[in-house]
Short mmCIF file of N, CA, C and O in Angstrom, two decimals:
data_model
loop_
_atom_site.label_atom_id
_atom_site.label_comp_id
_atom_site.label_asym_id
_atom_site.label_seq_id
_atom_site.Cartn_x
_atom_site.Cartn_y
_atom_site.Cartn_z
N SER L 1 12.15 -55.07 -0.43
CA SER L 1 11.64 -55.84 -1.54
C SER L 1 10.62 -55.00 -2.31
O SER L 1 10.17 -53.97 -1.81
N GLY L 2 10.28 -55.42 -3.47
CA GLY L 2 9.32 -54.71 -4.26
C GLY L 2 9.81 -54.52 -5.68
O GLY L 2 10.97 -54.71 -5.98
N GLU L 3 8.88 -54.08 -6.52
CA GLU L 3 9.20 -53.91 -7.93
C GLU L 3 10.11 -52.71 -8.17
O GLU L 3 10.87 -52.71 -9.11
N GLY L 4 9.97 -51.67 -7.38
CA GLY L 4 10.77 -50.47 -7.60
C GLY L 4 10.08 -49.57 -8.58
O GLY L 4 8.87 -49.70 -8.80
N PRO L 5 10.79 -48.64 -9.14
CA PRO L 5 12.25 -48.55 -9.10
C PRO L 5 12.75 -47.98 -7.75
O PRO L 5 12.05 -47.27 -7.08
N PHE L 6 14.00 -48.35 -7.44
CA PHE L 6 14.66 -47.87 -6.25
C PHE L 6 16.05 -47.35 -6.59
O PHE L 6 16.65 -47.81 -7.57
N THR L 7 16.55 -46.48 -5.76
CA THR L 7 17.95 -46.06 -5.82
C THR L 7 18.56 -46.53 -4.52
O THR L 7 18.06 -46.22 -3.44
N VAL L 8 19.63 -47.31 -4.63
CA VAL L 8 20.28 -47.83 -3.43
C VAL L 8 21.66 -47.18 -3.28
O VAL L 8 22.45 -47.13 -4.23
N LEU L 9 21.89 -46.65 -2.09
CA LEU L 9 23.19 -46.12 -1.72
C LEU L 9 23.87 -47.26 -1.00
O LEU L 9 23.61 -47.53 0.16
N ALA L 10 24.74 -47.98 -1.73
CA ALA L 10 25.32 -49.22 -1.21
C ALA L 10 26.71 -49.02 -0.65
O ALA L 10 27.63 -48.69 -1.38
N PRO L 11 26.84 -49.19 0.67
CA PRO L 11 28.16 -49.09 1.27
C PRO L 11 29.08 -50.22 0.80
O PRO L 11 28.60 -51.35 0.60
N THR L 12 30.34 -49.93 0.65
CA THR L 12 31.33 -50.95 0.27
C THR L 12 31.64 -51.86 1.46
O THR L 12 31.27 -51.54 2.62
N ASN L 13 32.31 -52.96 1.20
CA ASN L 13 32.75 -53.83 2.29
C ASN L 13 33.65 -53.07 3.26
O ASN L 13 33.56 -53.27 4.49
N ASP L 14 34.50 -52.18 2.73
CA ASP L 14 35.35 -51.38 3.62
C ASP L 14 34.55 -50.47 4.51
O ASP L 14 34.95 -50.20 5.65
N ALA L 15 33.41 -49.99 4.02
CA ALA L 15 32.54 -49.14 4.85
C ALA L 15 32.00 -49.91 6.03
O ALA L 15 31.96 -49.41 7.16
N PHE L 16 31.61 -51.17 5.79
CA PHE L 16 31.12 -51.98 6.91
C PHE L 16 32.24 -52.33 7.87
O PHE L 16 32.06 -52.33 9.07
N ALA L 17 33.43 -52.56 7.34
CA ALA L 17 34.59 -52.89 8.19
C ALA L 17 34.97 -51.72 9.07
O ALA L 17 35.56 -51.90 10.14
N ALA L 18 34.66 -50.48 8.63
CA ALA L 18 35.00 -49.29 9.38
C ALA L 18 34.03 -48.98 10.53
O ALA L 18 34.27 -48.07 11.31
N LEU L 19 32.93 -49.71 10.59
CA LEU L 19 32.00 -49.49 11.72
C LEU L 19 32.71 -49.79 13.04
O LEU L 19 33.60 -50.62 13.09
N PRO L 20 32.29 -49.10 14.09
CA PRO L 20 32.89 -49.40 15.40
C PRO L 20 32.72 -50.88 15.80
O PRO L 20 31.76 -51.53 15.36
N ALA L 21 33.68 -51.38 16.55
CA ALA L 21 33.64 -52.77 16.99
C ALA L 21 32.27 -53.12 17.61
O ALA L 21 31.76 -52.35 18.43
N GLY L 22 31.70 -54.17 17.14
CA GLY L 22 30.41 -54.63 17.69
C GLY L 22 29.19 -54.01 17.08
O GLY L 22 28.08 -54.47 17.32
N ALA L 23 29.36 -52.96 16.29
CA ALA L 23 28.19 -52.27 15.71
C ALA L 23 27.40 -53.18 14.76
O ALA L 23 26.19 -53.23 14.84
N LEU L 24 28.11 -53.89 13.92
CA LEU L 24 27.42 -54.74 12.95
C LEU L 24 26.72 -55.90 13.70
O LEU L 24 25.55 -56.20 13.37
N ASP L 25 27.40 -56.49 14.66
CA ASP L 25 26.74 -57.55 15.44
C ASP L 25 25.52 -57.03 16.16
O ASP L 25 24.49 -57.71 16.25
N GLY L 26 25.60 -55.82 16.68
CA GLY L 26 24.44 -55.21 17.35
C GLY L 26 23.29 -55.01 16.40
O GLY L 26 22.15 -55.27 16.79
N LEU L 27 23.58 -54.59 15.19
CA LEU L 27 22.51 -54.40 14.21
C LEU L 27 21.89 -55.73 13.83
O LEU L 27 20.66 -55.84 13.70
N LEU L 28 22.71 -56.73 13.64
CA LEU L 28 22.18 -58.04 13.24
C LEU L 28 21.35 -58.67 14.35
O LEU L 28 20.40 -59.43 14.08
N ALA L 29 21.59 -58.29 15.60
CA ALA L 29 20.81 -58.79 16.72
C ALA L 29 19.56 -58.03 16.97
O ALA L 29 18.70 -58.42 17.75
N ASP L 30 19.40 -56.88 16.30
CA ASP L 30 18.24 -55.98 16.50
C ASP L 30 17.58 -55.72 15.15
O ASP L 30 17.93 -54.77 14.45
N PRO L 31 16.64 -56.56 14.74
CA PRO L 31 16.02 -56.41 13.42
C PRO L 31 15.40 -55.04 13.15
O PRO L 31 15.47 -54.55 12.04
N GLU L 32 14.86 -54.40 14.17
CA GLU L 32 14.28 -53.06 13.97
C GLU L 32 15.35 -52.04 13.65
O GLU L 32 15.20 -51.23 12.73
N ALA L 33 16.46 -52.07 14.35
CA ALA L 33 17.57 -51.14 14.11
C ALA L 33 18.18 -51.44 12.75
O ALA L 33 18.54 -50.50 12.00
N LEU L 34 18.33 -52.70 12.38
CA LEU L 34 18.89 -53.07 11.10
C LEU L 34 18.01 -52.55 9.96
O LEU L 34 18.49 -51.97 8.99
N ALA L 35 16.71 -52.73 10.11
CA ALA L 35 15.76 -52.22 9.08
C ALA L 35 15.88 -50.72 8.93
O ALA L 35 15.87 -50.20 7.82
N SER L 36 16.06 -50.03 10.05
CA SER L 36 16.21 -48.57 10.00
C SER L 36 17.44 -48.18 9.21
O SER L 36 17.41 -47.26 8.40
N VAL L 37 18.57 -48.85 9.47
CA VAL L 37 19.82 -48.57 8.74
C VAL L 37 19.66 -48.90 7.28
O VAL L 37 20.05 -48.10 6.39
N LEU L 38 19.07 -50.03 6.97
CA LEU L 38 18.89 -50.40 5.54
C LEU L 38 18.02 -49.39 4.83
O LEU L 38 18.34 -49.00 3.69
N LYS L 39 16.94 -48.93 5.46
CA LYS L 39 16.06 -47.96 4.83
C LYS L 39 16.73 -46.62 4.62
O LYS L 39 16.34 -45.84 3.73
N ALA L 40 17.77 -46.31 5.41
CA ALA L 40 18.50 -45.07 5.24
C ALA L 40 19.34 -45.09 3.96
O ALA L 40 19.88 -44.06 3.53
N HIS L 41 19.44 -46.24 3.33
CA HIS L 41 20.24 -46.38 2.11
C HIS L 41 19.39 -46.59 0.86
O HIS L 41 19.91 -46.93 -0.21
N VAL L 42 18.08 -46.41 0.96
CA VAL L 42 17.18 -46.65 -0.17
C VAL L 42 16.33 -45.40 -0.44
O VAL L 42 15.69 -44.88 0.45
N VAL L 43 16.32 -44.96 -1.68
CA VAL L 43 15.51 -43.85 -2.16
C VAL L 43 14.45 -44.42 -3.07
O VAL L 43 14.77 -45.24 -3.95
N SER L 44 13.23 -44.02 -2.91
CA SER L 44 12.16 -44.46 -3.82
C SER L 44 12.35 -43.78 -5.16
O SER L 44 12.57 -42.58 -5.24
N GLY L 45 12.31 -44.57 -6.20
CA GLY L 45 12.47 -44.04 -7.58
C GLY L 45 13.88 -44.26 -8.06
O GLY L 45 14.79 -44.64 -7.33
N LYS L 46 14.07 -44.03 -9.35
CA LYS L 46 15.38 -44.22 -9.99
C LYS L 46 16.04 -42.85 -10.13
O LYS L 46 15.64 -42.02 -10.97
N VAL L 47 17.03 -42.59 -9.31
CA VAL L 47 17.68 -41.29 -9.26
C VAL L 47 19.14 -41.42 -9.75
O VAL L 47 19.98 -41.92 -8.97
N LYS L 48 19.40 -41.04 -10.97
CA LYS L 48 20.75 -41.19 -11.53
C LYS L 48 21.63 -40.05 -11.03
O LYS L 48 21.16 -39.01 -10.54
N ALA L 49 22.94 -40.22 -11.17
CA ALA L 49 23.91 -39.28 -10.65
C ALA L 49 23.68 -37.83 -11.16
O ALA L 49 23.84 -36.89 -10.42
N ALA L 50 23.34 -37.72 -12.41
CA ALA L 50 23.15 -36.37 -12.99
C ALA L 50 22.05 -35.60 -12.26
O ALA L 50 22.09 -34.39 -12.15
N THR L 51 21.08 -36.32 -11.69
CA THR L 51 20.05 -35.69 -10.92
C THR L 51 20.47 -35.46 -9.49
O THR L 51 20.19 -34.43 -8.90
N VAL L 52 21.15 -36.45 -8.91
CA VAL L 52 21.58 -36.34 -7.50
C VAL L 52 22.37 -35.04 -7.28
O VAL L 52 22.15 -34.35 -6.30
N VAL L 53 23.29 -34.72 -8.17
CA VAL L 53 24.14 -33.53 -7.97
C VAL L 53 23.38 -32.22 -8.01
O VAL L 53 23.91 -31.21 -7.61
N THR L 54 22.14 -32.25 -8.47
CA THR L 54 21.35 -31.02 -8.53
C THR L 54 20.45 -30.87 -7.30
O THR L 54 19.80 -29.82 -7.16
N LEU L 55 20.40 -31.88 -6.46
CA LEU L 55 19.48 -31.87 -5.33
C LEU L 55 20.16 -31.36 -4.06
O LEU L 55 21.33 -31.66 -3.80
N PRO L 56 19.43 -30.61 -3.23
CA PRO L 56 20.01 -30.17 -1.96
C PRO L 56 19.96 -31.29 -0.92
O PRO L 56 20.72 -31.30 0.03
N GLN L 57 19.06 -32.25 -1.14
CA GLN L 57 18.91 -33.38 -0.22
C GLN L 57 18.21 -34.53 -0.91
O GLN L 57 17.58 -34.34 -1.94
N VAL L 58 18.34 -35.72 -0.32
CA VAL L 58 17.58 -36.86 -0.81
C VAL L 58 16.74 -37.41 0.33
O VAL L 58 17.18 -37.40 1.48
N GLU L 59 15.58 -37.88 0.00
CA GLU L 59 14.70 -38.46 1.01
C GLU L 59 14.76 -39.98 0.84
O GLU L 59 14.34 -40.52 -0.16
N THR L 60 15.32 -40.62 1.86
CA THR L 60 15.38 -42.07 1.85
C THR L 60 14.10 -42.63 2.49
O THR L 60 13.24 -41.87 2.95
N LEU L 61 14.01 -43.94 2.53
CA LEU L 61 12.84 -44.55 3.18
C LEU L 61 12.90 -44.36 4.69
O LEU L 61 11.93 -44.68 5.39
N ASN L 62 14.00 -43.83 5.20
CA ASN L 62 14.12 -43.58 6.63
C ASN L 62 14.89 -42.30 6.90
O ASN L 62 15.89 -42.28 7.58
N GLY L 63 14.43 -41.19 6.37
CA GLY L 63 15.03 -39.91 6.70
C GLY L 63 15.51 -39.16 5.49
O GLY L 63 15.60 -39.70 4.39
N THR L 64 15.81 -37.90 5.71
CA THR L 64 16.28 -37.01 4.65
C THR L 64 17.75 -36.67 4.95
O THR L 64 18.09 -36.31 6.08
N TYR L 65 18.60 -36.76 3.91
CA TYR L 65 20.02 -36.53 4.10
C TYR L 65 20.49 -35.50 3.11
O TYR L 65 20.07 -35.50 1.93
N ALA L 66 21.37 -34.61 3.53
CA ALA L 66 21.90 -33.55 2.69
C ALA L 66 22.81 -34.13 1.62
O ALA L 66 23.54 -35.07 1.83
N VAL L 67 22.76 -33.49 0.44
CA VAL L 67 23.64 -33.79 -0.67
C VAL L 67 24.62 -32.62 -0.76
O VAL L 67 24.21 -31.47 -0.79
N ALA L 68 25.91 -32.91 -0.76
CA ALA L 68 26.91 -31.86 -0.90
C ALA L 68 27.82 -32.23 -2.08
O ALA L 68 28.20 -33.36 -2.25
N VAL L 69 28.13 -31.19 -2.87
CA VAL L 69 29.07 -31.35 -3.97
C VAL L 69 30.20 -30.36 -3.75
O VAL L 69 29.98 -29.16 -3.76
N THR L 70 31.40 -30.89 -3.51
CA THR L 70 32.57 -30.05 -3.26
C THR L 70 33.70 -30.48 -4.16
O THR L 70 34.15 -31.63 -4.06
N ASP L 71 34.15 -29.59 -5.00
CA ASP L 71 35.24 -29.89 -5.96
C ASP L 71 34.97 -31.17 -6.73
O ASP L 71 35.85 -32.01 -6.91
N GLY L 72 33.74 -31.35 -7.13
CA GLY L 72 33.33 -32.49 -7.94
C GLY L 72 33.10 -33.79 -7.16
O GLY L 72 32.78 -34.81 -7.74
N VAL L 73 33.29 -33.75 -5.85
CA VAL L 73 33.06 -34.90 -5.02
C VAL L 73 31.68 -34.81 -4.38
O VAL L 73 31.34 -33.78 -3.79
N VAL L 74 30.89 -35.87 -4.51
CA VAL L 74 29.50 -35.85 -4.01
C VAL L 74 29.45 -36.65 -2.72
O VAL L 74 29.96 -37.75 -2.65
N SER L 75 28.78 -36.07 -1.72
CA SER L 75 28.51 -36.83 -0.49
C SER L 75 27.04 -36.74 -0.17
O SER L 75 26.36 -35.78 -0.48
N ILE L 76 26.56 -37.80 0.44
CA ILE L 76 25.17 -37.88 0.83
C ILE L 76 25.16 -38.36 2.30
O ILE L 76 25.69 -39.42 2.60
N GLY L 77 24.61 -37.54 3.16
CA GLY L 77 24.56 -37.90 4.58
C GLY L 77 25.94 -38.16 5.16
O GLY L 77 26.07 -38.97 6.07
N GLY L 78 26.95 -37.51 4.66
CA GLY L 78 28.34 -37.67 5.15
C GLY L 78 29.08 -38.80 4.48
O GLY L 78 30.27 -38.97 4.74
N ALA L 79 28.45 -39.56 3.61
CA ALA L 79 29.11 -40.66 2.90
C ALA L 79 29.51 -40.16 1.50
O ALA L 79 28.69 -39.58 0.80
N THR L 80 30.74 -40.40 1.11
CA THR L 80 31.20 -40.01 -0.21
C THR L 80 30.76 -41.04 -1.24
O THR L 80 30.93 -42.24 -1.06
N VAL L 81 30.22 -40.54 -2.35
CA VAL L 81 29.80 -41.38 -3.46
C VAL L 81 31.06 -41.74 -4.26
O VAL L 81 31.73 -40.84 -4.73
N ILE L 82 31.33 -43.02 -4.42
CA ILE L 82 32.57 -43.42 -5.09
C ILE L 82 32.35 -44.09 -6.45
O ILE L 82 33.29 -44.24 -7.22
N ALA L 83 31.13 -44.51 -6.74
CA ALA L 83 30.77 -45.02 -8.05
C ALA L 83 29.29 -44.77 -8.27
O ALA L 83 28.50 -44.87 -7.33
N THR L 84 28.91 -44.44 -9.49
CA THR L 84 27.53 -44.07 -9.75
C THR L 84 26.90 -44.85 -10.90
O THR L 84 27.61 -45.45 -11.73
N ASP L 85 25.59 -44.79 -10.92
CA ASP L 85 24.79 -45.28 -12.02
C ASP L 85 25.08 -46.75 -12.40
O ASP L 85 25.18 -47.11 -13.57
N LEU L 86 25.17 -47.59 -11.37
CA LEU L 86 25.26 -49.03 -11.60
C LEU L 86 23.85 -49.51 -11.78
O LEU L 86 23.05 -49.56 -10.82
N MET L 87 23.46 -49.86 -12.99
CA MET L 87 22.08 -50.14 -13.31
C MET L 87 21.68 -51.54 -12.83
O MET L 87 22.45 -52.48 -12.91
N ALA L 88 20.49 -51.62 -12.25
CA ALA L 88 19.93 -52.86 -11.75
C ALA L 88 18.57 -53.08 -12.40
O ALA L 88 18.01 -52.16 -12.96
N GLY L 89 18.06 -54.27 -12.27
CA GLY L 89 16.76 -54.59 -12.87
C GLY L 89 15.61 -53.74 -12.35
O GLY L 89 14.64 -53.47 -13.05
N ASN L 90 15.74 -53.30 -11.08
CA ASN L 90 14.65 -52.50 -10.50
C ASN L 90 15.12 -51.14 -10.02
O ASN L 90 14.58 -50.56 -9.11
N GLY L 91 16.16 -50.57 -10.67
CA GLY L 91 16.62 -49.26 -10.28
C GLY L 91 18.08 -49.04 -10.57
O GLY L 91 18.63 -49.54 -11.55
N VAL L 92 18.71 -48.26 -9.66
CA VAL L 92 20.10 -47.87 -9.86
C VAL L 92 20.82 -47.91 -8.49
O VAL L 92 20.20 -47.71 -7.45
N VAL L 93 22.11 -48.21 -8.55
CA VAL L 93 22.94 -48.29 -7.34
C VAL L 93 24.08 -47.27 -7.43
O VAL L 93 24.69 -47.11 -8.50
N HIS L 94 24.34 -46.59 -6.31
CA HIS L 94 25.48 -45.71 -6.17
C HIS L 94 26.29 -46.25 -5.00
O HIS L 94 25.73 -46.48 -3.92
N LEU L 95 27.58 -46.50 -5.19
CA LEU L 95 28.43 -47.01 -4.10
C LEU L 95 28.87 -45.85 -3.21
O LEU L 95 29.25 -44.79 -3.73
N ILE L 96 28.85 -46.05 -1.90
CA ILE L 96 29.30 -45.03 -0.96
C ILE L 96 30.35 -45.64 -0.05
O ILE L 96 30.43 -46.86 0.16
N ASP L 97 31.16 -44.77 0.57
CA ASP L 97 32.29 -45.21 1.40
C ASP L 97 32.02 -45.31 2.88
O ASP L 97 32.89 -45.66 3.63
N THR L 98 30.78 -45.04 3.30
CA THR L 98 30.42 -45.02 4.71
C THR L 98 29.03 -45.56 4.87
O THR L 98 28.15 -45.30 4.06
N VAL L 99 28.81 -46.31 5.96
CA VAL L 99 27.46 -46.76 6.29
C VAL L 99 26.74 -45.58 6.94
O VAL L 99 27.23 -44.97 7.88
N ILE L 100 25.58 -45.20 6.40
CA ILE L 100 24.78 -44.12 6.95
C ILE L 100 23.99 -44.65 8.15
O ILE L 100 23.22 -45.58 8.01
N LEU L 101 24.27 -44.09 9.31
CA LEU L 101 23.55 -44.50 10.53
C LEU L 101 22.52 -43.44 10.88
O LEU L 101 22.91 -42.28 11.12
N PRO L 102 21.26 -43.78 10.85
CA PRO L 102 20.21 -42.78 11.17
C PRO L 102 20.40 -42.23 12.61
O PRO L 102 20.89 -42.95 13.48
N ASN L 103 19.97 -41.03 12.78
CA ASN L 103 20.03 -40.41 14.12
C ASN L 103 19.05 -41.03 15.06
O ASN L 103 18.04 -41.43 14.79
#
């Protein structure tokens, strides 16, 4: 919560469906672990795609993840970015194909 601005790396429904059996239920039963995963998907500030591709890494609210650009495909923390610059009232959203699980 908060005014922002924030950048959210939002996993798709398919990304959540691809989690190992029981992983989502386990996260929902453990508020601290769930908060950790959620914070791994939020960057402080409004970071649009044109900036993301120039960065070697992004610092989320729960860790730093490498940014890789290969043949025009961008990945962050191993998750492929599939849609960018979805503007929100308090920042920007980039859709990713994988749930980022902190180490």
